[in-house]
């Protein structure tokens, strides 16, 4: 397979895919990734919390959610996490400047974690509850975060419904402005 690109005079120039791949590899070789073992409190350390078993200790020595600690850290978004306790409850902002434990996760159970000079800053994404100085320590004995099961049994529905309409799922999406890829000159 070859890719054609219009030259400056309007003529078609064929470019071998190997050249395109080589250019991409050359570009990507200049991209610098953070080291796997970054210093504590850095953005890399925040991202590394996902999936870990940890305890959360405030600067005064108080353990957050001590009754449910240690916590399995579950990523909710970039830099945002759920803390799932060994008793099956999640650390949740109570809306006053404190945290509680609840059996059902809500948006108040999502915590934004950022680096701070003394470890990490943990704050609720939906309330004013925040803890500016939290020590996060590796722990053992965490309960695995519950995931959806994949074992589905039964036959899929086929055919039409009672009203004659087809039923099912469609992966309906569009590649808007795909004709503009590479400046609109890729043919």
Coordinates of C-alpha atoms in Angstrom, one line a residue:
X1 CA 0.0 0.0 0.0
X2 CA 1.2 3.5 -0.8
X3 CA 0.1 6.9 0.3
X4 CA -0.2 9.8 -2.1
X5 CA 0.4 13.4 -1.2
X6 CA 0.0 16.4 -3.6
X7 CA 3.3 18.1 -4.3
X8 CA 3.7 21.9 -4.4
X9 CA 3.1 21.9 -8.1
X10 CA -0.2 20.0 -7.8
X11 CA 1.4 16.7 -8.9
X12 CA 0.7 13.5 -7.0
X13 CA 3.8 12.2 -5.1
X14 CA 3.7 8.7 -3.7
X15 CA 5.1 8.2 -0.2
X16 CA 5.8 4.7 1.0
X17 CA 4.2 3.9 4.4
X18 CA 7.7 3.1 5.8
X19 CA 8.7 6.7 5.4
X20 CA 5.6 8.0 7.2
X21 CA 6.2 5.5 10.0
X22 CA 9.9 6.5 10.2
X23 CA 8.9 10.2 10.5
X24 CA 6.4 9.3 13.3
X25 CA 9.0 7.3 15.2
X26 CA 11.5 10.1 14.9
X27 CA 8.9 12.6 16.3
X28 CA 8.0 10.3 19.1
X29 CA 11.6 9.6 20.1
X30 CA 11.8 13.3 21.1
X31 CA 9.0 12.9 23.6
X32 CA 10.2 12.6 27.2
X33 CA 8.2 10.4 29.6
X34 CA 8.4 10.8 33.4
X35 CA 10.6 8.2 35.1
X36 CA 8.8 5.2 36.6
X37 CA 10.1 6.0 40.1
X38 CA 9.4 9.8 40.4
X39 CA 9.9 11.7 43.6
X40 CA 7.1 11.5 46.2
X41 CA 4.4 14.2 45.8
X42 CA 4.9 14.6 42.0
X43 CA 2.2 14.3 39.4
X44 CA 3.6 10.9 38.5
X45 CA 3.2 9.8 42.1
X46 CA -0.4 11.0 42.1
X47 CA -1.1 8.9 39.0
X48 CA 0.7 5.9 40.6
X49 CA -1.9 5.8 43.4
X50 CA -4.5 4.0 41.2
X51 CA -4.9 0.4 42.2
X52 CA -2.7 0.7 45.3
X53 CA -3.6 -0.3 48.9
X54 CA -2.9 2.7 51.1
X55 CA -3.5 4.4 54.5
X56 CA -4.3 8.2 54.6
X57 CA -2.9 10.1 57.6
X58 CA -3.4 13.8 58.3
X59 CA -0.6 16.0 59.6
X60 CA -1.9 15.7 63.2
X61 CA -1.6 11.9 63.0
X62 CA -5.4 11.2 62.5
X63 CA -6.1 8.5 60.0
X64 CA -8.8 9.3 57.5
X65 CA -11.6 6.7 57.6
X66 CA -9.7 4.7 60.3
X67 CA -12.6 2.3 60.7
X68 CA -12.4 1.3 57.0
X69 CA -8.7 1.7 56.5
X70 CA -6.7 0.6 54.5
X71 CA -8.2 1.7 51.2
X72 CA -8.0 0.4 47.7
X73 CA -7.5 3.5 45.5
X74 CA -9.7 3.5 42.4
X75 CA -9.1 6.0 39.6
X76 CA -12.2 8.0 38.7
X77 CA -10.5 10.5 36.3
X78 CA -7.0 12.0 35.9
X79 CA -5.9 12.9 39.4
X80 CA -9.3 11.9 40.9
X81 CA -9.9 8.8 43.0
X82 CA -12.3 6.8 45.1
X83 CA -11.0 5.3 48.4
X84 CA -12.6 1.9 48.9
X85 CA -12.3 0.6 52.5
X86 CA -11.8 -2.9 53.6
X87 CA -15.4 -2.9 55.0
X88 CA -16.9 -2.1 51.6
X89 CA -17.6 1.5 52.2
X90 CA -16.1 4.5 50.4
X91 CA -14.5 7.6 51.9
X92 CA -17.1 10.4 51.3
X93 CA -17.1 14.2 51.9
X94 CA -19.8 15.0 54.4
X95 CA -20.2 18.6 53.2
X96 CA -18.9 20.2 56.3
X97 CA -15.1 19.9 56.1
X98 CA -15.0 16.3 57.3
X99 CA -15.2 12.8 55.7
X100 CA -17.5 9.9 56.4
X101 CA -17.9 6.4 55.1
X102 CA -20.8 5.4 52.9
X103 CA -21.8 2.1 51.4
X104 CA -22.9 3.6 48.1
X105 CA -20.5 5.8 46.1
X106 CA -21.7 9.3 45.1
X107 CA -20.0 12.2 43.5
X108 CA -19.0 13.3 47.0
X109 CA -16.8 10.1 47.2
X110 CA -14.6 11.4 44.3
X111 CA -11.4 13.0 45.6
X112 CA -9.0 15.2 43.7
X113 CA -5.4 14.4 44.8
X114 CA -2.5 16.8 44.1
X115 CA 1.0 17.0 45.3
X116 CA 1.9 19.3 48.2
X117 CA 5.1 20.2 50.1
X118 CA 4.3 17.6 52.8
X119 CA 2.9 14.8 50.7
X120 CA -0.5 15.2 49.1
X121 CA -3.5 17.5 49.2
X122 CA -6.9 15.7 49.0
X123 CA -10.1 17.6 48.3
X124 CA -13.6 16.6 47.4
X125 CA -14.5 17.5 43.8
X126 CA -18.1 18.4 44.7
X127 CA -17.9 20.1 48.2
X128 CA -15.6 22.3 50.3
X129 CA -14.1 19.3 52.2
X130 CA -10.4 19.3 51.8
X131 CA -7.3 18.0 53.6
X132 CA -4.2 20.0 52.5
X133 CA -1.6 17.8 54.1
X134 CA -2.1 14.0 53.8
X135 CA 0.6 11.3 54.1
X136 CA -0.2 8.3 51.9
X137 CA 1.5 5.1 52.9
X138 CA 1.5 1.7 51.2
X139 CA -0.5 -0.9 53.2
X140 CA -1.7 -4.5 52.9
X141 CA -5.1 -6.1 53.6
X142 CA -7.2 -4.1 51.2
X143 CA -10.4 -5.3 49.8
X144 CA -10.5 -5.5 46.0
X145 CA -12.7 -2.8 44.3
X146 CA -15.9 -4.5 42.9
X147 CA -16.0 -4.6 39.2
X148 CA -18.8 -5.5 36.8
X149 CA -18.9 -9.2 36.0
X150 CA -18.3 -10.2 32.4
X151 CA -20.0 -13.6 32.5
X152 CA -23.3 -13.0 30.7
X153 CA -25.6 -15.9 29.9
X154 CA -28.4 -16.3 27.4
X155 CA -29.1 -15.8 23.7
X156 CA -29.1 -12.4 22.2
X157 CA -32.3 -10.9 20.9
X158 CA -32.6 -11.2 17.1
X159 CA -35.3 -10.1 14.7
X160 CA -37.9 -7.4 15.1
X161 CA -40.1 -6.4 18.0
X162 CA -43.9 -6.7 18.1
X163 CA -44.3 -3.4 16.2
X164 CA -42.0 -4.6 13.4
X165 CA -39.1 -2.3 14.4
X166 CA -35.6 -3.7 14.7
X167 CA -34.0 -3.5 18.1
X168 CA -30.4 -3.5 19.1
X169 CA -27.3 -1.4 19.5
X170 CA -25.5 0.6 16.7
X171 CA -22.0 2.0 17.0
X172 CA -23.0 5.2 15.4
X173 CA -20.2 7.7 15.1
X174 CA -18.6 10.0 12.6
X175 CA -15.1 11.1 11.8
X176 CA -16.0 14.7 11.3
X177 CA -13.6 16.6 9.1
X178 CA -11.5 13.5 8.3
X179 CA -11.0 14.8 4.8
X180 CA -8.8 17.5 6.4
X181 CA -6.3 14.9 7.7
X182 CA -2.8 15.9 6.9
X183 CA -4.0 19.3 5.5
X184 CA -6.5 17.7 3.2
X185 CA -3.9 16.5 0.9
X186 CA -4.0 12.8 1.8
X187 CA -5.6 10.7 -1.0

